[in-house]
Amino acid sequence: MSQTLNTKRSQRDAGGPYGKIGQSLNELDDRMGIAKGGRTFLDKIFPDHWSFMLGEIALYSFVVLLATGIFLTLYYVPSQDLTTYTGSYLPLYGQKVTEAFASTVNLSFAVRAGLLMRQMHHWSCDIFVGAIVVHMGRVFFTGAFRKPRETNWVIGTTLLILAIVNGFLGYSLPDDLVSGTGIRIAYSIILSIPVVGSYVAFFLFGGNFPGTSIIPRFFILHVLIIPLVILALVGAHMGLLVRQKHTQFPGKGKTENNVVGTPMYPVFMAKTTGFMFVVSGAIALLGAFAQINPIWQFGPYTASRISYAVQPDWYMGFLDGALRIFPAWSFHSFGHTIPLEVTIPAVIFPGILFNLIMAWPAIERKFTKDNAMHNLLDRPSNRPKRTAAGVAVAVLCAMLFIASSTDVIANFFHVSLNTVLWAMRVLCIVVPILAYPVTYKIAREMQGFAGAGKRKTTNIVTRTIEGEYVATPAPVYVDDMEHENEHDAVPVPTYVVGDDEGQSDENINGVRRIPR
């Protein structure tokens, strides 16, 4: 018997089906009791639908953001002190620039893979915010924000706000001409806040613009404080997702009380790991071949210089457009001036927009009197009012984004800038108003047709010998066929209760033996 146990195969069999990993986990379970919770987590079911992967794009782009951000932090110098540039980019050689700008240029040209990391970081930020927007759009139009998931909707909206703010802070750190202009606009927006604006701007900037403290303070906010808050909110978001289960579209075998799909392990883990590599690879390709934010072409920030055809990142476009087209109104009274052309589009409008988004679950519940629990999703056409309202807001933001390019539009079409401004003012009001009834009408029309919204199979047209054309339906798409996946039984750990004497808690042949 002892000779048999000395063979490698016998030793491996004695260790159970999970070997040393299983033994290590058993030791950990003895101390923390995590086996039951871990099994529940690994058995969690995820519905099979492509739209549920949108949130994962945001998650994995955030992972790339953190990884590349750590690399950039090692070389970036957050200082507004002036220095003479003596790096490898000759057009700037000998010029007086801030250390923040000089270190960013050196990072791009003198650090191995520095430019790749910079561009991957920038692209992943744009994708991160975009994925959050599209993911929240899916949640909104399908009603996934309803009870009991209102808290997760608020967390998602807060994540979007923090992502936009942190994106702006990171965009400002190089201290180039474009980012410096953006900081100047931010300073003006803060000043436009009634009563407290001048105090907040003074304390934030450490004095009048530009001061000497704003870049170091932006740096701490960008790399430490806001990322920690985002990490905490992402953890809370994922925890609620696991606790409340996943929503799913109506279909065969799907009810409000079950989840139909694939388990976390091994199917979903394999799928999501592959998807993580796809997202990371796409960001790496963009960083390698698609130039973004070439600050050496813009030059360092100087208040007397201006730039043309350069807009902020896309997620700031709605705010830039609102500032450009709003009329030059102001309020003068009691010895004070409130610049309404800044306060309304840059303070009041974003405040109303994001508060409306955050409060939407409560607003809809109040008007619909719907307090039931919802685990099945809506088709957007089945909720025409909600769908029309969402499209109207999306169209408004799109029109404001277009308005952020008024100077480019005027120059390209050779028309007056004033004409473009007035045209965008009218369009930003008229187009969203028209979008609501048009969307509402389309949604109501779709309700009257069975299968509306699903992709149609084409007809195969053939010609007979006699010259007659005959149309026959093409085969149904594989994805549209009803099918059920066959899964192997999930292995369940076996626990055997031994006698009081003569039994140990060791793992024998994969069976945990524990005393009474």
Short mmCIF file of C-alpha atoms in Angstrom, two decimals:
data_model
loop_
_atom_site.label_atom_id
_atom_site.label_comp_id
_atom_site.label_asym_id
_atom_site.label_seq_id
_atom_site.Cartn_x
_atom_site.Cartn_y
_atom_site.Cartn_z
CA MET A 1 0.00 0.00 0.00
CA SER A 2 2.82 2.39 0.87
CA GLN A 3 4.49 1.68 -2.46
CA THR A 4 1.24 2.47 -4.26
CA LEU A 5 0.94 5.83 -2.49
CA ASN A 6 4.50 6.71 -3.49
CA THR A 7 3.66 6.89 -7.18
CA LYS A 8 2.87 10.28 -8.71
CA ARG A 9 -0.52 9.11 -9.93
CA SER A 10 -1.55 7.83 -6.52
CA GLN A 11 -0.40 11.03 -4.85
CA ARG A 12 -2.35 13.03 -7.39
CA ASP A 13 -5.46 10.92 -6.85
CA ALA A 14 -5.13 11.25 -3.09
CA GLY A 15 -5.17 15.01 -3.45
CA GLY A 16 -8.67 14.93 -4.96
CA PRO A 17 -9.86 16.20 -8.35
CA TYR A 18 -8.70 19.78 -7.63
CA GLY A 19 -5.22 18.94 -6.38
CA LYS A 20 -3.16 21.47 -4.46
CA ILE A 21 -5.45 24.30 -5.55
CA GLY A 22 -8.40 22.52 -3.94
CA GLN A 23 -6.40 21.88 -0.79
CA SER A 24 -5.39 25.54 -0.60
CA LEU A 25 -9.00 26.63 -1.04
CA ASN A 26 -10.09 24.18 1.64
CA GLU A 27 -7.55 25.69 4.01
CA LEU A 28 -8.87 29.17 3.19
CA ASP A 29 -12.46 27.99 3.68
CA ASP A 30 -11.57 26.57 7.11
CA ARG A 31 -10.58 30.08 8.18
CA MET A 32 -13.03 32.34 6.33
CA GLY A 33 -15.93 30.14 5.28
CA ILE A 34 -16.00 31.39 1.68
CA ALA A 35 -16.93 28.13 -0.08
CA LYS A 36 -20.68 28.66 -0.05
CA GLY A 37 -20.49 32.29 -1.22
CA GLY A 38 -17.89 31.44 -3.85
CA ARG A 39 -20.01 28.61 -5.22
CA THR A 40 -23.05 30.92 -5.37
CA PHE A 41 -21.01 33.50 -7.25
CA LEU A 42 -19.60 30.99 -9.74
CA ASP A 43 -23.09 29.59 -10.36
CA LYS A 44 -24.59 33.01 -11.10
CA ILE A 45 -26.46 32.98 -14.41
CA PHE A 46 -25.86 35.64 -17.09
CA PRO A 47 -28.41 36.13 -19.91
CA ASP A 48 -27.10 35.72 -23.45
CA HIS A 49 -27.58 39.03 -25.25
CA TRP A 50 -25.05 41.28 -26.94
CA SER A 51 -26.34 44.47 -25.30
CA PHE A 52 -25.33 43.18 -21.87
CA MET A 53 -21.69 43.41 -22.95
CA LEU A 54 -21.83 47.22 -23.22
CA GLY A 55 -21.19 47.66 -19.52
CA GLU A 56 -18.20 45.36 -19.79
CA ILE A 57 -16.65 47.62 -22.42
CA ALA A 58 -16.76 50.41 -19.83
CA LEU A 59 -15.27 48.13 -17.18
CA TYR A 60 -12.38 46.89 -19.30
CA SER A 61 -11.57 50.31 -20.74
CA PHE A 62 -11.40 51.53 -17.13
CA VAL A 63 -8.89 48.76 -16.40
CA VAL A 64 -6.78 49.96 -19.34
CA LEU A 65 -7.14 53.51 -18.01
CA LEU A 66 -5.73 52.50 -14.65
CA ALA A 67 -2.85 50.49 -16.12
CA THR A 68 -1.73 53.18 -18.57
CA GLY A 69 -2.34 55.93 -16.02
CA ILE A 70 0.08 54.31 -13.57
CA PHE A 71 2.72 54.25 -16.32
CA LEU A 72 2.18 57.94 -17.17
CA THR A 73 2.28 58.98 -13.51
CA LEU A 74 5.87 57.74 -13.25
CA TYR A 75 7.10 60.33 -15.80
CA TYR A 76 4.70 63.27 -15.58
CA VAL A 77 5.73 66.33 -13.54
CA PRO A 78 2.67 68.22 -12.17
CA SER A 79 4.21 71.66 -11.93
CA GLN A 80 3.52 75.06 -13.47
CA ASP A 81 7.07 76.28 -12.84
CA LEU A 82 8.78 77.52 -16.01
CA THR A 83 11.70 75.66 -17.51
CA THR A 84 13.68 75.79 -20.75
CA TYR A 85 12.80 72.92 -23.05
CA THR A 86 15.90 71.01 -24.19
CA GLY A 87 14.27 67.77 -25.31
CA SER A 88 14.32 65.92 -28.60
CA TYR A 89 11.43 67.81 -30.26
CA LEU A 90 13.45 70.50 -32.06
CA PRO A 91 10.66 73.03 -32.89
CA LEU A 92 10.26 73.63 -29.13
CA TYR A 93 13.98 73.61 -28.32
CA GLY A 94 15.00 76.57 -26.15
CA GLN A 95 11.45 77.79 -25.45
CA LYS A 96 10.17 78.63 -21.98
CA VAL A 97 7.45 76.12 -21.06
CA THR A 98 5.96 74.75 -17.87
CA GLU A 99 7.40 71.57 -16.41
CA ALA A 100 4.02 69.90 -16.94
CA PHE A 101 4.14 70.60 -20.68
CA ALA A 102 7.85 69.70 -20.99
CA SER A 103 7.41 66.38 -19.16
CA THR A 104 4.42 65.45 -21.35
CA VAL A 105 6.39 66.16 -24.55
CA ASN A 106 9.36 64.21 -23.22
CA LEU A 107 7.02 61.40 -22.28
CA SER A 108 5.82 61.34 -25.88
CA PHE A 109 9.24 61.38 -27.57
CA ALA A 110 11.92 60.34 -25.06
CA VAL A 111 10.27 57.53 -23.09
CA ARG A 112 10.07 54.10 -24.70
CA ALA A 113 6.39 53.34 -25.48
CA GLY A 114 5.48 56.66 -23.86
CA LEU A 115 3.47 57.97 -26.81
CA LEU A 116 1.66 54.63 -27.11
CA MET A 117 0.73 54.75 -23.42
CA ARG A 118 -0.44 58.36 -23.70
CA GLN A 119 -2.64 57.65 -26.68
CA MET A 120 -4.00 54.41 -25.22
CA HIS A 121 -4.85 56.32 -22.05
CA HIS A 122 -6.65 59.02 -24.01
CA TRP A 123 -8.53 56.60 -26.24
CA SER A 124 -9.57 54.40 -23.33
CA CYS A 125 -10.96 57.49 -21.58
CA ASP A 126 -13.10 58.35 -24.62
CA ILE A 127 -14.28 54.75 -24.90
CA PHE A 128 -14.94 54.55 -21.15
CA VAL A 129 -17.29 57.54 -21.18
CA GLY A 130 -18.88 56.44 -24.46
CA ALA A 131 -19.52 52.92 -23.16
CA ILE A 132 -21.16 54.32 -20.03
CA VAL A 133 -23.43 56.53 -22.15
CA VAL A 134 -24.47 53.68 -24.47
CA HIS A 135 -24.88 51.27 -21.55
CA MET A 136 -27.11 53.75 -19.71
CA GLY A 137 -29.05 54.27 -22.93
CA ARG A 138 -29.72 50.54 -23.09
CA VAL A 139 -30.78 50.52 -19.43
CA PHE A 140 -33.05 53.53 -19.97
CA PHE A 141 -34.83 52.42 -23.13
CA THR A 142 -35.42 48.88 -21.83
CA GLY A 143 -36.60 49.95 -18.36
CA ALA A 144 -33.81 48.18 -16.49
CA PHE A 145 -33.69 51.09 -14.01
CA ARG A 146 -37.05 50.20 -12.45
CA LYS A 147 -37.58 48.72 -9.01
CA PRO A 148 -35.46 47.25 -7.43
CA ARG A 149 -32.56 48.75 -9.43
CA GLU A 150 -33.07 52.48 -8.85
CA THR A 151 -29.96 52.67 -6.66
CA ASN A 152 -27.80 51.19 -9.40
CA TRP A 153 -29.20 53.77 -11.85
CA VAL A 154 -28.14 56.57 -9.49
CA ILE A 155 -24.69 54.97 -9.13
CA GLY A 156 -24.38 54.73 -12.92
CA THR A 157 -25.33 58.39 -13.38
CA THR A 158 -22.80 59.40 -10.73
CA LEU A 159 -20.15 57.33 -12.49
CA LEU A 160 -20.92 59.14 -15.75
CA ILE A 161 -20.54 62.55 -14.09
CA LEU A 162 -17.26 61.54 -12.42
CA ALA A 163 -15.93 60.08 -15.68
CA ILE A 164 -16.65 63.34 -17.53
CA VAL A 165 -15.08 65.45 -14.78
CA ASN A 166 -12.00 63.24 -14.50
CA GLY A 167 -11.65 63.17 -18.28
CA PHE A 168 -11.58 66.96 -18.31
CA LEU A 169 -9.01 67.03 -15.50
CA GLY A 170 -6.73 64.62 -17.33
CA TYR A 171 -7.19 66.53 -20.58
CA SER A 172 -6.01 69.67 -18.74
CA LEU A 173 -2.80 68.25 -17.24
CA PRO A 174 -0.43 68.66 -20.27
CA ASP A 175 -0.86 72.46 -20.00
CA ASP A 176 -0.80 72.92 -23.77
CA LEU A 177 -2.65 75.63 -25.69
CA VAL A 178 -5.91 73.66 -26.01
CA SER A 179 -6.03 72.36 -22.44
CA GLY A 180 -5.01 75.75 -21.05
CA THR A 181 -7.90 77.35 -22.92
CA GLY A 182 -10.19 74.71 -21.42
CA ILE A 183 -8.96 75.54 -17.92
CA ARG A 184 -9.60 79.22 -18.63
CA ILE A 185 -13.18 78.40 -19.65
CA ALA A 186 -13.61 76.29 -16.49
CA TYR A 187 -12.38 79.23 -14.41
CA SER A 188 -14.95 81.51 -16.07
CA ILE A 189 -17.74 78.97 -15.48
CA ILE A 190 -16.88 78.80 -11.77
CA LEU A 191 -16.83 82.60 -11.58
CA SER A 192 -20.31 82.76 -13.13
CA ILE A 193 -21.89 80.89 -10.20
CA PRO A 194 -23.87 83.49 -8.25
CA VAL A 195 -22.70 84.50 -4.75
CA VAL A 196 -20.05 81.79 -4.20
CA GLY A 197 -18.38 81.61 -7.62
CA SER A 198 -15.54 84.07 -6.98
CA TYR A 199 -14.68 82.43 -3.64
CA VAL A 200 -14.66 78.91 -5.09
CA ALA A 201 -12.47 80.00 -8.02
CA PHE A 202 -10.02 81.78 -5.68
CA PHE A 203 -9.64 78.79 -3.35
CA LEU A 204 -9.44 76.23 -6.20
CA PHE A 205 -6.86 78.12 -8.26
CA GLY A 206 -4.98 79.57 -5.30
CA GLY A 207 -5.55 83.11 -6.56
CA ASN A 208 -6.37 84.70 -9.88
CA PHE A 209 -6.09 82.71 -13.10
CA PRO A 210 -3.85 80.95 -13.94
CA GLY A 211 -2.17 80.85 -10.54
CA THR A 212 0.53 78.32 -9.72
CA SER A 213 -1.45 75.57 -8.00
CA ILE A 214 -4.16 74.41 -10.39
CA ILE A 215 -2.12 71.77 -12.27
CA PRO A 216 -0.86 70.03 -9.07
CA ARG A 217 -4.39 70.11 -7.63
CA PHE A 218 -5.93 68.76 -10.82
CA PHE A 219 -3.27 66.03 -10.76
CA ILE A 220 -4.18 64.85 -7.25
CA LEU A 221 -7.88 64.86 -8.13
CA HIS A 222 -7.26 63.04 -11.41
CA VAL A 223 -4.93 60.25 -10.26
CA LEU A 224 -6.02 59.67 -6.67
CA ILE A 225 -9.29 61.04 -5.32
CA ILE A 226 -11.72 60.60 -8.23
CA PRO A 227 -10.34 57.19 -9.34
CA LEU A 228 -10.78 55.88 -5.78
CA VAL A 229 -14.39 57.11 -5.75
CA ILE A 230 -14.98 55.53 -9.17
CA LEU A 231 -13.49 52.23 -7.96
CA ALA A 232 -15.77 52.26 -4.92
CA LEU A 233 -18.83 52.98 -7.06
CA VAL A 234 -17.89 50.28 -9.60
CA GLY A 235 -17.58 47.81 -6.71
CA ALA A 236 -20.99 48.87 -5.37
CA HIS A 237 -22.48 48.64 -8.86
CA MET A 238 -21.17 45.09 -9.39
CA GLY A 239 -22.17 44.03 -5.89
CA LEU A 240 -25.76 45.18 -6.46
CA LEU A 241 -25.77 43.43 -9.84
CA VAL A 242 -24.84 40.12 -8.21
CA ARG A 243 -27.25 40.65 -5.33
CA GLN A 244 -30.28 41.71 -7.41
CA LYS A 245 -29.65 39.30 -10.33
CA HIS A 246 -29.54 40.29 -13.98
CA THR A 247 -32.45 41.57 -16.05
CA GLN A 248 -33.42 39.77 -19.26
CA PHE A 249 -35.59 40.27 -22.31
CA PRO A 250 -38.92 38.40 -22.42
CA GLY A 251 -38.78 35.05 -24.17
CA LYS A 252 -39.38 31.36 -23.91
CA GLY A 253 -38.98 30.10 -20.36
CA LYS A 254 -38.14 33.58 -19.00
CA THR A 255 -40.17 34.96 -16.10
CA GLU A 256 -39.87 37.63 -13.44
CA ASN A 257 -38.59 35.00 -11.02
CA ASN A 258 -35.80 33.29 -12.95
CA VAL A 259 -32.74 34.05 -15.07
CA VAL A 260 -32.10 32.06 -18.25
CA GLY A 261 -28.55 32.03 -19.58
CA THR A 262 -25.10 30.65 -18.94
CA PRO A 263 -23.34 30.26 -15.58
CA MET A 264 -20.47 32.45 -14.48
CA TYR A 265 -18.08 29.47 -14.50
CA PRO A 266 -16.89 28.29 -16.92
CA VAL A 267 -18.93 29.72 -19.83
CA PHE A 268 -19.28 33.38 -18.94
CA MET A 269 -15.78 33.66 -17.47
CA ALA A 270 -14.30 32.37 -20.73
CA LYS A 271 -16.49 34.71 -22.75
CA THR A 272 -15.80 37.82 -20.69
CA THR A 273 -12.05 37.13 -20.49
CA GLY A 274 -11.88 36.90 -24.27
CA PHE A 275 -13.91 40.10 -24.51
CA MET A 276 -11.47 41.85 -22.18
CA PHE A 277 -8.61 40.98 -24.54
CA VAL A 278 -10.67 42.21 -27.52
CA VAL A 279 -11.36 45.58 -25.86
CA SER A 280 -7.75 45.98 -24.71
CA GLY A 281 -6.46 45.02 -28.15
CA ALA A 282 -8.75 47.50 -29.89
CA ILE A 283 -7.55 50.27 -27.58
CA ALA A 284 -3.92 49.28 -28.22
CA LEU A 285 -4.50 49.43 -31.99
CA LEU A 286 -6.08 52.88 -31.68
CA GLY A 287 -3.18 54.05 -29.52
CA ALA A 288 -0.68 52.76 -32.06
CA PHE A 289 -2.26 53.96 -35.32
CA ALA A 290 -4.77 56.76 -34.53
CA GLN A 291 -3.17 60.00 -33.36
CA ILE A 292 -4.97 61.86 -30.61
CA ASN A 293 -4.13 65.10 -28.78
CA PRO A 294 -0.73 65.94 -30.37
CA ILE A 295 0.15 68.67 -27.87
CA TRP A 296 3.52 69.41 -29.50
CA GLN A 297 1.61 70.81 -32.50
CA PHE A 298 -0.51 73.09 -30.29
CA GLY A 299 2.39 74.42 -28.23
CA PRO A 300 2.38 75.58 -24.60
CA TYR A 301 -0.49 77.62 -23.23
CA THR A 302 -0.22 81.34 -23.77
CA ALA A 303 -3.19 83.60 -23.06
CA SER A 304 -2.56 85.72 -26.19
CA ARG A 305 -2.77 82.74 -28.57
CA ILE A 306 -5.86 81.05 -29.93
CA SER A 307 -6.49 77.81 -31.80
CA TYR A 308 -8.81 76.96 -34.68
CA ALA A 309 -10.76 73.76 -35.42
CA VAL A 310 -9.79 72.24 -32.09
CA GLN A 311 -12.61 71.09 -29.82
CA PRO A 312 -12.45 69.31 -26.46
CA ASP A 313 -13.08 65.58 -26.18
CA TRP A 314 -16.46 64.48 -27.48
CA TYR A 315 -18.10 64.14 -24.06
CA MET A 316 -17.58 67.88 -23.44
CA GLY A 317 -19.07 68.81 -26.82
CA PHE A 318 -22.61 69.42 -25.52
CA LEU A 319 -21.30 71.91 -22.95
CA ASP A 320 -19.03 73.68 -25.46
CA GLY A 321 -21.89 73.93 -27.96
CA ALA A 322 -24.27 75.35 -25.36
CA LEU A 323 -21.72 78.02 -24.43
CA ARG A 324 -21.16 78.97 -28.07
CA ILE A 325 -24.78 79.48 -29.12
CA PHE A 326 -26.36 80.95 -26.00
CA PRO A 327 -27.23 84.67 -26.42
CA ALA A 328 -25.12 87.30 -24.66
CA TRP A 329 -27.51 87.89 -21.76
CA SER A 330 -26.50 89.17 -18.35
CA PHE A 331 -28.15 90.31 -15.13
CA HIS A 332 -27.11 93.56 -13.42
CA SER A 333 -28.50 94.55 -10.04
CA PHE A 334 -27.43 95.51 -6.51
CA GLY A 335 -23.91 96.17 -7.70
CA HIS A 336 -23.45 92.61 -9.01
CA THR A 337 -23.36 91.07 -12.47
CA ILE A 338 -24.44 87.54 -13.31
CA PRO A 339 -23.26 86.51 -16.82
CA LEU A 340 -26.29 84.48 -17.89
CA GLU A 341 -24.58 83.57 -21.18
CA VAL A 342 -22.27 81.40 -19.04
CA THR A 343 -24.35 80.56 -15.97
CA ILE A 344 -27.37 79.17 -17.84
CA PRO A 345 -25.64 76.92 -20.44
CA ALA A 346 -22.69 75.80 -18.29
CA VAL A 347 -24.16 75.62 -14.76
CA ILE A 348 -27.96 75.51 -14.80
CA PHE A 349 -28.45 73.39 -17.96
CA PRO A 350 -26.04 70.54 -16.97
CA GLY A 351 -27.50 70.63 -13.46
CA ILE A 352 -31.04 70.20 -14.77
CA LEU A 353 -29.98 67.53 -17.28
CA PHE A 354 -28.12 65.26 -14.86
CA ASN A 355 -30.62 65.72 -12.04
CA LEU A 356 -33.42 64.81 -14.44
CA ILE A 357 -31.53 61.67 -15.49
CA MET A 358 -30.84 60.70 -11.88
CA ALA A 359 -34.44 61.27 -10.78
CA TRP A 360 -36.07 59.58 -13.79
CA PRO A 361 -36.95 56.29 -12.00
CA ALA A 362 -38.85 58.22 -9.33
CA ILE A 363 -40.52 60.46 -11.94
CA GLU A 364 -41.69 57.51 -14.04
CA ARG A 365 -42.90 55.61 -11.00
CA LYS A 366 -44.92 58.63 -9.86
CA PHE A 367 -46.71 59.06 -13.19
CA THR A 368 -47.21 55.36 -14.00
CA LYS A 369 -48.09 54.30 -10.42
CA ASP A 370 -45.95 51.23 -11.04
CA ASN A 371 -44.42 49.95 -7.80
CA ALA A 372 -43.98 46.33 -8.84
CA MET A 373 -40.65 44.49 -9.03
CA HIS A 374 -39.32 44.21 -12.59
CA ASN A 375 -36.78 41.65 -13.81
CA LEU A 376 -38.04 41.42 -17.40
CA LEU A 377 -37.08 44.22 -19.77
CA ASP A 378 -39.32 46.32 -22.01
CA ARG A 379 -39.12 46.62 -25.75
CA PRO A 380 -38.58 50.36 -26.42
CA SER A 381 -41.60 50.38 -28.75
CA ASN A 382 -43.80 49.18 -25.88
CA ARG A 383 -43.00 52.34 -23.87
CA PRO A 384 -43.48 55.08 -26.49
CA LYS A 385 -43.50 58.03 -24.07
CA ARG A 386 -40.28 56.98 -22.34
CA THR A 387 -38.63 56.20 -25.67
CA ALA A 388 -39.71 59.52 -27.20
CA ALA A 389 -38.43 61.47 -24.17
CA GLY A 390 -35.07 59.69 -24.30
CA VAL A 391 -34.68 60.30 -28.02
CA ALA A 392 -35.56 64.00 -27.59
CA VAL A 393 -32.84 64.46 -24.95
CA ALA A 394 -30.32 62.50 -27.05
CA VAL A 395 -31.12 64.65 -30.10
CA LEU A 396 -30.70 67.82 -28.02
CA CYS A 397 -27.23 66.70 -26.89
CA ALA A 398 -26.35 65.74 -30.48
CA MET A 399 -27.38 69.17 -31.78
CA LEU A 400 -25.32 70.87 -29.07
CA PHE A 401 -22.38 68.68 -30.03
CA ILE A 402 -22.72 69.88 -33.65
CA ALA A 403 -22.95 73.45 -32.34
CA SER A 404 -19.49 73.05 -30.77
CA SER A 405 -18.10 73.28 -34.33
CA THR A 406 -19.74 76.54 -35.40
CA ASP A 407 -16.43 78.08 -36.45
CA VAL A 408 -15.54 75.06 -38.60
CA ILE A 409 -19.02 74.98 -40.17
CA ALA A 410 -18.90 78.70 -41.00
CA ASN A 411 -15.46 78.41 -42.57
CA PHE A 412 -16.25 75.23 -44.53
CA PHE A 413 -19.50 76.51 -46.04
CA HIS A 414 -18.21 80.11 -46.39
CA VAL A 415 -21.09 81.63 -44.48
CA SER A 416 -21.26 84.14 -41.68
CA LEU A 417 -20.51 82.84 -38.20
CA ASN A 418 -23.51 84.84 -36.96
CA THR A 419 -25.74 82.96 -39.44
CA VAL A 420 -24.45 79.61 -38.18
CA LEU A 421 -25.03 80.66 -34.56
CA TRP A 422 -28.65 81.63 -35.21
CA ALA A 423 -29.26 78.49 -37.25
CA MET A 424 -27.96 76.28 -34.42
CA ARG A 425 -30.03 78.19 -31.84
CA VAL A 426 -33.17 77.43 -33.82
CA LEU A 427 -32.23 73.83 -34.57
CA CYS A 428 -31.36 73.05 -30.94
CA ILE A 429 -34.92 74.02 -30.00
CA VAL A 430 -36.93 72.79 -32.99
CA VAL A 431 -35.27 69.42 -33.71
CA PRO A 432 -35.67 67.92 -30.18
CA ILE A 433 -39.29 69.13 -30.09
CA LEU A 434 -39.96 67.41 -33.42
CA ALA A 435 -38.07 64.28 -32.35
CA TYR A 436 -40.56 63.55 -29.57
CA PRO A 437 -43.78 63.16 -31.65
CA VAL A 438 -41.95 61.44 -34.51
CA THR A 439 -40.44 58.84 -32.16
CA TYR A 440 -43.74 58.43 -30.33
CA LYS A 441 -45.57 57.82 -33.61
CA ILE A 442 -43.00 55.27 -34.80
CA ALA A 443 -43.16 53.39 -31.48
CA ARG A 444 -46.97 53.25 -31.60
CA GLU A 445 -46.89 52.02 -35.18
CA MET A 446 -44.42 49.26 -34.25
CA GLN A 447 -46.80 48.01 -31.57
CA GLY A 448 -49.33 47.12 -34.27
CA PHE A 449 -47.04 44.73 -36.14
CA ALA A 450 -46.01 41.35 -34.83
CA GLY A 451 -42.25 40.93 -34.86
CA ALA A 452 -41.61 44.64 -35.41
CA GLY A 453 -38.06 45.56 -34.47
CA LYS A 454 -36.67 42.13 -35.27
CA ARG A 455 -34.50 41.69 -38.31
CA LYS A 456 -36.31 40.27 -41.32
CA THR A 457 -35.23 37.29 -43.39
CA THR A 458 -34.75 38.04 -47.06
CA ASN A 459 -36.50 36.35 -49.95
CA ILE A 460 -34.61 34.21 -52.43
CA VAL A 461 -35.67 35.12 -55.97
CA THR A 462 -35.20 32.43 -58.61
CA ARG A 463 -36.10 32.27 -62.27
CA THR A 464 -37.73 29.18 -63.75
CA ILE A 465 -37.05 27.73 -67.20
CA GLU A 466 -40.19 29.43 -68.47
CA GLY A 467 -38.81 32.81 -67.36
CA GLU A 468 -41.05 33.21 -64.30
CA TYR A 469 -39.56 34.82 -61.18
CA VAL A 470 -40.42 33.03 -57.94
CA ALA A 471 -39.74 34.42 -54.46
CA THR A 472 -39.32 32.02 -51.55
CA PRO A 473 -38.46 32.94 -47.93
CA ALA A 474 -34.83 32.46 -46.99
CA PRO A 475 -33.93 30.18 -44.07
CA VAL A 476 -34.38 31.66 -40.62
CA TYR A 477 -31.24 33.12 -39.08
CA VAL A 478 -29.58 30.80 -36.62
CA ASP A 479 -29.70 33.45 -33.90
CA ASP A 480 -33.48 33.78 -34.33
CA MET A 481 -34.17 30.09 -33.83
CA GLU A 482 -35.40 28.87 -30.47
CA HIS A 483 -32.74 26.76 -28.87
CA GLU A 484 -31.56 25.78 -25.45
CA ASN A 485 -27.98 25.25 -24.46
CA GLU A 486 -27.11 21.91 -22.95
CA HIS A 487 -24.98 22.24 -19.85
CA ASP A 488 -23.16 19.66 -17.85
CA ALA A 489 -24.25 19.31 -14.28
CA VAL A 490 -22.52 21.78 -11.97
CA PRO A 491 -20.23 19.84 -9.63
CA VAL A 492 -21.41 20.03 -6.03
CA PRO A 493 -18.89 19.56 -3.22
CA THR A 494 -19.61 16.53 -1.04
CA TYR A 495 -19.38 16.80 2.72
CA VAL A 496 -19.34 13.63 4.80
CA VAL A 497 -19.88 13.88 8.53
CA GLY A 498 -17.58 11.44 10.31
CA ASP A 499 -17.71 9.78 13.67
CA ASP A 500 -16.51 11.52 16.76
CA GLU A 501 -13.47 9.29 16.87
CA GLY A 502 -11.14 8.10 14.23
CA GLN A 503 -12.14 10.64 11.57
CA SER A 504 -10.17 13.65 10.40
CA ASP A 505 -11.02 16.68 8.29
CA GLU A 506 -8.52 15.85 5.56
CA ASN A 507 -9.50 15.80 1.89
CA ILE A 508 -9.63 12.18 0.64
CA ASN A 509 -10.50 11.59 -3.01
CA GLY A 510 -12.12 15.02 -3.30
CA VAL A 511 -14.50 14.51 -0.33
CA ARG A 512 -14.27 16.89 2.61
CA ARG A 513 -14.57 14.84 5.78
CA ILE A 514 -15.45 16.89 8.81
CA PRO A 515 -16.07 15.66 12.37
CA ARG A 516 -19.49 15.84 13.95
#
